[in-house]
CSV table of C-alpha atoms and ligand atoms in Angstrom, one decimal:
chain,number,residue,atom,x,y,z
A,1,MET,CA,32.4,-39.6,23.0
A,2,LYS,CA,35.0,-36.8,22.5
A,3,HIS,CA,34.0,-33.3,23.6
A,4,ILE,CA,35.4,-30.4,21.5
A,5,LEU,CA,35.4,-26.7,22.5
A,6,VAL,CA,35.3,-24.5,19.4
A,7,THR,CA,36.0,-20.8,20.1
A,8,GLY,CA,34.6,-18.5,17.4
A,9,GLY,CA,32.3,-21.4,16.3
A,10,ALA,CA,29.6,-19.0,15.1
A,11,GLY,CA,31.8,-17.7,12.4
A,12,TYR,CA,32.2,-18.5,8.7
A,13,ILE,CA,34.3,-21.7,9.2
A,14,GLY,CA,32.9,-22.4,12.7
A,15,SER,CA,29.2,-22.5,11.7
A,16,THR,CA,30.0,-25.1,9.1
A,17,LEU,CA,32.5,-27.0,11.2
A,18,THR,CA,30.0,-27.3,14.1
A,19,GLY,CA,27.6,-29.3,12.0
A,20,VAL,CA,30.4,-31.4,10.6
A,21,LEU,CA,31.7,-32.3,14.1
A,22,LEU,CA,28.2,-33.1,15.3
A,23,ASP,CA,27.6,-35.3,12.3
A,24,ALA,CA,30.9,-37.1,13.0
A,25,GLY,CA,29.7,-38.0,16.5
A,26,TYR,CA,31.5,-35.4,18.6
A,27,LYS,CA,30.0,-33.4,21.5
A,28,VAL,CA,30.5,-29.7,20.7
A,29,THR,CA,30.6,-26.6,22.9
A,30,VAL,CA,30.9,-23.2,21.1
A,31,LEU,CA,32.3,-20.1,22.9
A,32,ASP,CA,31.6,-17.0,20.8
A,33,ASN,CA,30.9,-13.3,21.4
A,34,LEU,CA,28.7,-13.1,18.3
A,35,LEU,CA,30.6,-10.1,17.0
A,36,PHE,CA,28.4,-9.9,13.9
A,37,ARG,CA,25.1,-10.5,15.8
A,38,GLN,CA,25.0,-13.7,13.8
A,39,GLN,CA,22.4,-16.4,14.6
A,40,THR,CA,24.2,-19.0,12.6
A,41,LEU,CA,24.1,-21.9,15.1
A,42,LEU,CA,20.3,-21.9,15.8
A,43,GLU,CA,19.8,-25.1,13.8
A,44,TYR,CA,22.0,-27.1,16.1
A,45,CYS,CA,20.3,-26.1,19.4
A,46,GLY,CA,18.0,-29.1,19.3
A,47,ASN,CA,21.0,-31.5,19.2
A,48,ALA,CA,21.7,-32.8,22.7
A,49,ASN,CA,25.4,-32.9,21.9
A,50,PHE,CA,25.6,-29.2,21.2
A,51,ASP,CA,26.0,-26.4,23.6
A,52,PHE,CA,26.6,-22.6,23.2
A,53,VAL,CA,28.2,-20.2,25.6
A,54,TYR,CA,28.0,-16.5,24.9
A,55,GLY,CA,31.4,-15.0,26.0
A,56,ASP,CA,34.8,-13.7,25.1
A,57,CYS,CA,37.7,-16.0,24.5
A,58,ARG,CA,40.0,-13.5,26.2
A,59,ALA,CA,38.2,-13.8,29.5
A,60,GLU,CA,39.7,-16.3,31.9
A,61,ASP,CA,36.3,-16.6,33.7
A,62,ALA,CA,34.7,-17.7,30.4
A,63,LEU,CA,37.4,-20.1,29.3
A,64,LYS,CA,38.5,-21.8,32.5
A,65,PRO,CA,35.3,-23.6,33.3
A,66,LEU,CA,34.8,-24.8,29.8
A,67,LEU,CA,38.3,-26.4,29.8
A,68,LYS,CA,37.3,-28.6,32.7
A,69,THR,CA,35.4,-31.1,30.5
A,70,VAL,CA,36.8,-30.9,26.9
A,71,ASP,CA,39.3,-33.3,25.2
A,72,ALA,CA,40.3,-30.9,22.4
A,73,VAL,CA,40.1,-27.2,21.5
A,74,ILE,CA,39.7,-25.7,18.1
A,75,PRO,CA,40.4,-22.0,18.6
A,76,LEU,CA,38.8,-20.2,15.6
A,77,ALA,CA,37.9,-16.9,17.4
A,78,ALA,CA,39.9,-14.1,15.8
A,79,ILE,CA,39.8,-10.7,14.0
A,80,VAL,CA,40.2,-12.2,10.6
A,81,GLY,CA,41.9,-10.6,7.6
A,82,PHE,CA,44.3,-7.6,7.3
A,83,PRO,CA,41.6,-4.9,6.8
A,84,ALA,CA,39.7,-5.9,9.9
A,85,CYS,CA,42.9,-6.0,12.0
A,86,LEU,CA,44.0,-2.6,10.7
A,87,ARG,CA,40.6,-1.2,11.8
A,88,ASP,CA,41.0,-2.6,15.3
A,89,PRO,CA,44.6,-3.4,16.1
A,90,ILE,CA,44.1,-3.8,19.8
A,91,SER,CA,41.4,-6.4,19.4
A,92,ALA,CA,43.5,-8.1,16.7
A,93,GLN,CA,46.5,-8.4,19.2
A,94,THR,CA,44.4,-9.5,22.2
A,95,ILE,CA,42.0,-11.9,20.4
A,96,ASN,CA,44.4,-13.4,17.8
A,97,PHE,CA,47.4,-13.7,20.1
A,98,ASP,CA,46.8,-13.0,23.8
A,99,ALA,CA,43.7,-15.3,23.9
A,100,ILE,CA,45.8,-18.2,22.5
A,101,ALA,CA,48.5,-17.5,25.2
A,102,LEU,CA,45.7,-17.6,27.8
A,103,LEU,CA,44.4,-20.9,26.4
A,104,GLU,CA,48.0,-22.3,26.4
A,105,ARG,CA,48.3,-21.3,30.1
A,106,LEU,CA,45.0,-22.8,31.1
A,107,ARG,CA,44.8,-26.1,29.2
A,108,SER,CA,46.0,-29.4,30.6
A,109,ARG,CA,48.9,-31.1,28.8
A,110,GLN,CA,46.5,-33.8,27.7
A,111,GLN,CA,44.1,-31.4,26.0
A,112,GLN,CA,44.7,-31.3,22.2
A,113,VAL,CA,44.6,-28.1,20.1
A,114,ILE,CA,44.0,-27.9,16.4
A,115,TYR,CA,44.7,-24.3,15.3
A,116,PRO,CA,43.9,-22.6,12.0
A,117,THR,CA,46.6,-20.2,10.8
A,118,THR,CA,47.0,-18.4,7.6
A,119,ASN,CA,49.5,-19.2,4.9
A,120,SER,CA,49.6,-15.6,3.7
A,121,GLY,CA,53.0,-15.3,5.4
A,122,TYR,CA,54.4,-17.2,2.4
A,123,GLY,CA,53.3,-14.3,0.4
A,124,ALA,CA,56.5,-12.5,-0.6
A,125,THR,CA,57.7,-15.3,-2.9
A,126,SER,CA,58.1,-15.4,-6.7
A,127,GLY,CA,54.8,-17.3,-7.2
A,128,ASP,CA,56.8,-19.9,-9.2
A,129,VAL,CA,58.1,-22.3,-6.5
A,130,PHE,CA,55.7,-24.4,-4.3
A,131,CYS,CA,55.8,-23.3,-0.7
A,132,THR,CA,56.1,-26.2,1.7
A,133,GLU,CA,55.9,-26.2,5.5
A,134,GLU,CA,59.7,-25.6,5.5
A,135,THR,CA,59.3,-22.3,3.6
A,136,PRO,CA,59.7,-19.5,6.2
A,137,LEU,CA,56.5,-17.7,7.1
A,138,GLU,CA,57.3,-14.0,7.0
A,139,PRO,CA,54.0,-12.2,7.4
A,140,ILE,CA,54.0,-8.4,6.9
A,141,SER,CA,50.5,-7.5,8.0
A,142,LEU,CA,49.3,-7.4,11.7
A,143,TYR,CA,46.8,-10.1,10.9
A,144,GLY,CA,49.5,-12.4,9.5
A,145,ARG,CA,51.9,-11.6,12.4
A,146,THR,CA,49.4,-12.3,15.2
A,147,LYS,CA,48.4,-15.6,13.6
A,148,VAL,CA,51.9,-16.8,12.9
A,149,ASP,CA,53.1,-15.9,16.4
A,150,ALA,CA,50.2,-17.8,17.9
A,151,GLU,CA,51.0,-20.8,15.7
A,152,LYS,CA,54.6,-20.8,17.0
A,153,LEU,CA,53.5,-20.5,20.6
A,154,LEU,CA,51.3,-23.6,20.2
A,155,LEU,CA,53.8,-25.7,18.3
A,156,ASP,CA,56.5,-24.9,20.8
A,157,ALA,CA,54.2,-25.9,23.7
A,158,GLY,CA,53.3,-29.3,22.0
A,159,ASN,CA,50.2,-31.5,21.7
A,160,ALA,CA,49.0,-29.2,18.9
A,161,ILE,CA,48.4,-29.4,15.2
A,162,THR,CA,48.4,-26.2,13.1
A,163,LEU,CA,46.6,-26.0,9.8
A,164,ARG,CA,47.9,-23.3,7.4
A,165,LEU,CA,44.7,-22.8,5.5
A,166,ALA,CA,44.3,-21.6,2.0
A,167,THR,CA,41.7,-18.9,1.5
A,168,ALA,CA,38.3,-20.4,2.1
A,169,PHE,CA,35.4,-20.3,-0.3
A,170,GLY,CA,31.8,-21.5,-0.5
A,171,ILE,CA,28.5,-20.9,1.3
A,172,SER,CA,28.3,-21.1,5.1
A,173,PRO,CA,25.6,-20.0,7.5
A,174,ARG,CA,27.7,-16.9,8.5
A,175,MET,CA,28.6,-15.7,5.0
A,176,ARG,CA,31.8,-13.8,4.2
A,177,ILE,CA,31.7,-12.2,0.8
A,178,ASP,CA,35.1,-10.5,1.4
A,179,LEU,CA,37.0,-13.8,0.7
A,180,LEU,CA,38.5,-13.8,-2.9
A,181,VAL,CA,36.4,-16.5,-4.6
A,182,ASN,CA,33.3,-15.4,-2.8
A,183,ASP,CA,34.0,-11.7,-3.6
A,184,PHE,CA,34.7,-12.3,-7.4
A,185,THR,CA,31.5,-14.3,-7.7
A,186,TRP,CA,29.5,-11.7,-5.7
A,187,GLN,CA,30.8,-8.9,-8.1
A,188,ALA,CA,29.9,-11.1,-11.1
A,189,VAL,CA,26.3,-11.7,-10.1
A,190,THR,CA,25.5,-8.3,-8.5
A,191,ASN,CA,27.6,-5.8,-10.5
A,192,GLY,CA,28.4,-7.8,-13.6
A,193,SER,CA,31.9,-6.2,-13.6
A,194,ILE,CA,35.1,-6.0,-11.6
A,195,ILE,CA,38.4,-4.1,-11.5
A,196,ILE,CA,41.3,-6.4,-10.5
A,197,PHE,CA,44.8,-5.3,-9.3
A,198,GLU,CA,47.9,-7.5,-9.2
A,199,LYS,CA,46.1,-9.8,-11.7
A,200,ASP,CA,49.0,-12.2,-12.0
A,201,PHE,CA,49.5,-12.7,-8.3
A,202,LYS,CA,48.8,-16.4,-7.4
A,203,ARG,CA,46.7,-17.5,-4.5
A,204,ASN,CA,45.3,-20.8,-3.3
A,205,PHE,CA,41.9,-21.9,-2.1
A,206,CYS,CA,39.9,-24.5,-0.2
A,207,HIS,CA,36.2,-25.1,0.3
A,208,VAL,CA,34.8,-24.4,3.8
A,209,ARG,CA,33.4,-28.0,4.0
A,210,ASP,CA,36.8,-29.4,3.1
A,211,ILE,CA,38.4,-27.3,5.8
A,212,SER,CA,35.9,-28.6,8.3
A,213,ASP,CA,36.5,-32.2,7.2
A,214,CYS,CA,40.2,-31.6,7.7
A,215,PHE,CA,39.7,-30.7,11.4
A,216,VAL,CA,37.8,-34.0,11.8
A,217,HIS,CA,40.7,-35.8,10.1
A,218,CYS,CA,43.2,-34.2,12.5
A,219,LEU,CA,41.0,-35.3,15.5
A,220,LYS,CA,41.0,-38.8,14.2
A,221,HIS,CA,44.7,-39.0,13.5
A,222,PHE,CA,46.0,-36.7,16.2
A,223,ASP,CA,48.7,-38.9,17.7
A,224,THR,CA,50.4,-39.5,14.3
A,225,MET,CA,50.0,-35.9,13.1
A,226,LYS,CA,50.7,-33.9,16.3
A,227,ASN,CA,53.3,-31.1,16.8
A,228,GLU,CA,53.5,-30.2,13.1
A,229,PRO,CA,52.1,-27.5,10.8
A,230,TYR,CA,50.2,-28.6,7.6
A,231,ASN,CA,49.3,-26.7,4.5
A,232,VAL,CA,45.6,-27.3,3.7
A,233,GLY,CA,44.3,-26.4,0.2
A,234,LEU,CA,42.8,-27.8,-3.0
A,235,ASN,CA,45.7,-29.1,-5.1
A,236,GLU,CA,44.1,-27.8,-8.4
A,237,ALA,CA,43.4,-24.4,-6.9
A,238,ASN,CA,46.8,-22.6,-7.1
A,239,LEU,CA,45.9,-19.9,-9.6
A,240,SER,CA,46.2,-16.2,-10.4
A,241,LYS,CA,43.5,-13.6,-9.7
A,242,ALA,CA,43.0,-13.3,-13.5
A,243,GLU,CA,42.6,-17.1,-13.9
A,244,LEU,CA,40.1,-17.1,-11.0
A,245,ALA,CA,38.1,-14.3,-12.6
A,246,MET,CA,37.9,-16.4,-15.9
A,247,LYS,CA,36.7,-19.4,-13.9
A,248,VAL,CA,33.8,-17.2,-12.6
A,249,LYS,CA,33.2,-15.9,-16.1
A,250,GLU,CA,32.7,-19.5,-17.4
A,251,GLN,CA,29.6,-19.6,-15.2
A,252,VAL,CA,28.6,-15.9,-15.5
A,253,PRO,CA,29.4,-15.1,-19.1
A,254,ARG,CA,28.3,-11.4,-19.0
A,255,PHE,CA,31.0,-10.8,-16.3
A,256,TYR,CA,33.2,-7.8,-17.5
A,257,ILE,CA,36.7,-8.0,-16.1
A,258,HIS,CA,39.0,-5.0,-16.1
A,259,TYR,CA,42.6,-4.9,-14.9
A,260,ALA,CA,44.1,-1.8,-13.3
A,261,GLU,CA,46.7,-1.2,-10.6
A,262,VAL,CA,44.3,0.5,-8.2
A,263,GLY,CA,45.5,-1.2,-5.0
A,264,SER,CA,48.1,-3.6,-3.5
A,265,ASP,CA,48.1,-6.4,-1.0
A,266,PRO,CA,50.0,-5.7,2.2
A,267,ASP,CA,51.1,-9.3,2.6
A,268,LYS,CA,52.3,-9.3,-1.1
A,269,ARG,CA,50.5,-12.6,-1.5
A,270,ASN,CA,51.8,-14.2,-4.7
A,271,TYR,CA,52.5,-17.8,-3.9
A,272,ILE,CA,51.7,-21.4,-4.8
A,273,VAL,CA,51.4,-24.0,-2.0
A,274,SER,CA,52.1,-27.7,-1.8
A,275,ASN,CA,49.6,-29.8,0.1
A,276,GLU,CA,51.7,-33.0,-0.1
A,277,LYS,CA,52.3,-33.3,3.6
A,278,ILE,CA,48.6,-33.3,4.6
A,279,ASN,CA,47.8,-35.4,1.5
A,280,LYS,CA,50.3,-38.1,2.8
A,281,THR,CA,48.3,-38.3,6.0
A,282,GLY,CA,45.3,-39.3,3.9
A,283,PHE,CA,43.4,-36.0,3.6
A,284,HIS,CA,42.5,-34.6,0.2
A,285,ALA,CA,40.4,-31.5,-0.4
A,286,LYS,CA,37.6,-32.5,-2.8
A,287,VAL,CA,35.2,-29.6,-3.6
A,288,THR,CA,36.3,-28.0,-6.9
A,289,LEU,CA,36.3,-24.3,-7.6
A,290,GLU,CA,33.6,-24.9,-10.3
A,291,GLN,CA,31.3,-26.6,-7.7
A,292,GLY,CA,32.0,-23.8,-5.2
A,293,ILE,CA,31.3,-21.0,-7.7
A,294,ARG,CA,28.0,-22.7,-8.7
A,295,GLU,CA,27.0,-23.0,-5.0
A,296,LEU,CA,27.8,-19.3,-4.5
A,297,ILE,CA,25.7,-18.2,-7.5
A,298,VAL,CA,22.8,-20.1,-6.1
A,299,GLY,CA,23.4,-18.9,-2.5
A,300,TYR,CA,23.7,-15.2,-3.6
A,301,ARG,CA,20.2,-15.4,-5.1
A,302,ILE,CA,19.0,-15.9,-1.5
A,303,LEU,CA,21.4,-13.5,0.2
A,304,SER,CA,21.0,-10.5,-2.0
A,305,ARG,CA,17.3,-10.7,-2.5
A,306,ARG,CA,15.7,-7.3,-1.8
A,307,ALA,CA,17.8,-6.7,1.3
A,308,HIS,CA,18.8,-3.1,0.6
A,309,THR,CA,17.1,-2.2,-2.7
A,310,ASN,CA,13.6,-1.6,-4.1
A,311,LEU,CA,14.5,-3.3,-7.4
F,1,NAD,N1,38.4,-17.9,6.2
F,1,NAD,C1,39.7,-18.1,5.8
F,1,NAD,O1,39.9,-18.1,4.5
F,1,NAD,C2,40.8,-18.4,6.7
F,1,NAD,C3,42.0,-18.7,6.3
F,1,NAD,C4,43.1,-19.0,7.2
F,1,NAD,C5,42.8,-19.0,8.5
F,1,NAD,N2,41.6,-18.7,9.0
F,1,NAD,C6,41.3,-18.7,10.4
F,1,NAD,O2,40.1,-19.4,10.7
F,1,NAD,C7,39.5,-18.8,11.8
F,1,NAD,C8,38.0,-18.5,11.5
F,1,NAD,O3,37.9,-17.6,10.4
F,1,NAD,P1,36.5,-17.3,9.8
F,1,NAD,O4,36.7,-17.1,8.3
F,1,NAD,O5,35.5,-18.2,10.2
F,1,NAD,O6,36.2,-15.8,10.4
F,1,NAD,P2,34.9,-15.2,11.1
F,1,NAD,O7,35.2,-13.7,11.3
F,1,NAD,O8,33.7,-15.6,10.3
F,1,NAD,O9,34.8,-15.9,12.5
F,1,NAD,C9,35.4,-15.5,13.7
F,1,NAD,C10,34.5,-15.8,14.8
F,1,NAD,O10,35.1,-15.4,16.0
F,1,NAD,C11,34.2,-14.8,16.9
F,1,NAD,N3,34.9,-13.9,17.8
F,1,NAD,C12,35.6,-12.7,17.5
F,1,NAD,N4,36.1,-12.2,18.6
F,1,NAD,C13,35.8,-13.0,19.6
F,1,NAD,C14,36.1,-13.0,21.0
F,1,NAD,N5,36.8,-12.0,21.6
F,1,NAD,N6,35.6,-14.0,21.8
F,1,NAD,C15,34.8,-15.0,21.2
F,1,NAD,N7,34.5,-15.1,19.9
F,1,NAD,C16,35.0,-14.1,19.1
F,1,NAD,C17,33.2,-14.0,15.9
F,1,NAD,O11,32.0,-13.7,16.5
F,1,NAD,C18,33.1,-15.1,14.8
F,1,NAD,O12,32.1,-16.0,15.1
F,1,NAD,C19,40.3,-17.6,12.2
F,1,NAD,O13,41.1,-17.9,13.3
F,1,NAD,C20,41.1,-17.3,11.0
F,1,NAD,O14,42.3,-16.6,11.3
F,1,NAD,C21,40.5,-18.4,8.1
C-alpha cells in the first residue's frame, strides 16, 4: 500500500482529497497547522490508514520524521490567493516557497511529489487564445509568484508532477466562499444581488472532487507523466464572469446582477486554458458547473443557517 503525505490536508482541497485517497486504497498522513481552527478531518480518524500530525510544514523537525516512511508527497499547505498573501507576505513567502525548498532538500530522490500550482500566471493574455503549458507563466501577484517559483524548483529537481489548477468550486468540509463560483452562488442565495467588475474577463474552473481525482490519476500514472506541468480544468468551463453569473441566475432566478468597474484583479486574469495535455493522459474533469452550483445552493442552506443572525 502506498503511503502519501499531504501537507495542508485539512484545507478546502485537502479535506476532500484525503477521503478520495483513502477510498482509493492509499495510506494518508496529513501535516497541517489548522490555520482556520478547522475540524474538517474528524470523519477520517476511525480509518486505520489515516493519521494526522499537527504542525508547521516550514519546520524541519515536523517534516523530516514524516518523510522517513512516505512514498509520495502532495504539498497543499499554502497561504492561498492574492488577498491573503497581501495581508501576510512573510507567511506567503515562507509557506508557499521556502517550505517547498525545505521539502526538496529533505526528500529522497525516489519520493514523488505532486504539486498544485495556480494557472493565474497566464492571466495577462487576450482571453481569445487557449493557454497551453508552453504559454509563459508571468504572475504579477505575490501569490502567483511564490507558487510559480515553487513549481519551477520542483520541475528542475525532477521526480515531480505539477498541476496548474483552474479555480476550484463545490462544497468541501473546509468551505471557501471566496472562490469565484462559490462566491457568486453565495451572493445569489444570501444577498440576491452582486456587483461585478471586469465582467468580460474569462476564467476557468474545476470541481474540488475532480481535482482530488486528478491527484489519484497522477499517482497511478506517475512514471509516464512525471517531470511535466499539466493544466487541470473542466473543458466546458472557460467562461467570462458575466457568463458565470448568468449560469448561477439560471438556478437562482431572483439574482440581480449589476456591472460596474469597482475593482480590478492584480493578476489581470483574462484567459482560456487548454486541458488537452492532461486529457491525453486519460484524465477528464466531469462535474459540470450546473451540478456544482446546485450542490452549493443546497450546501449554503446548511452553512448560513442562523450562524450570525436572528432572522
Ligand atoms: N482552491 C483553488 O482554486 C486552487 C487553485 C490553484 C491552486 N491551489 C493550491 O492548492 C492548495 C490548497 O488550496 P486550498 O484551496 O485547499 O486552500 P486552503 O487555504 O483551504 O488550504 C490550505 C491548508 O494549508 C494549511 N496551512 C497553512 N499554513 C500552513 C503551515 N505553515 N503548515 C501546515 N499547514 C498549513 C491550512 O491550515 C489549510 O488547511 C494550495 O497550495 C493552493 O495554492 C488551489
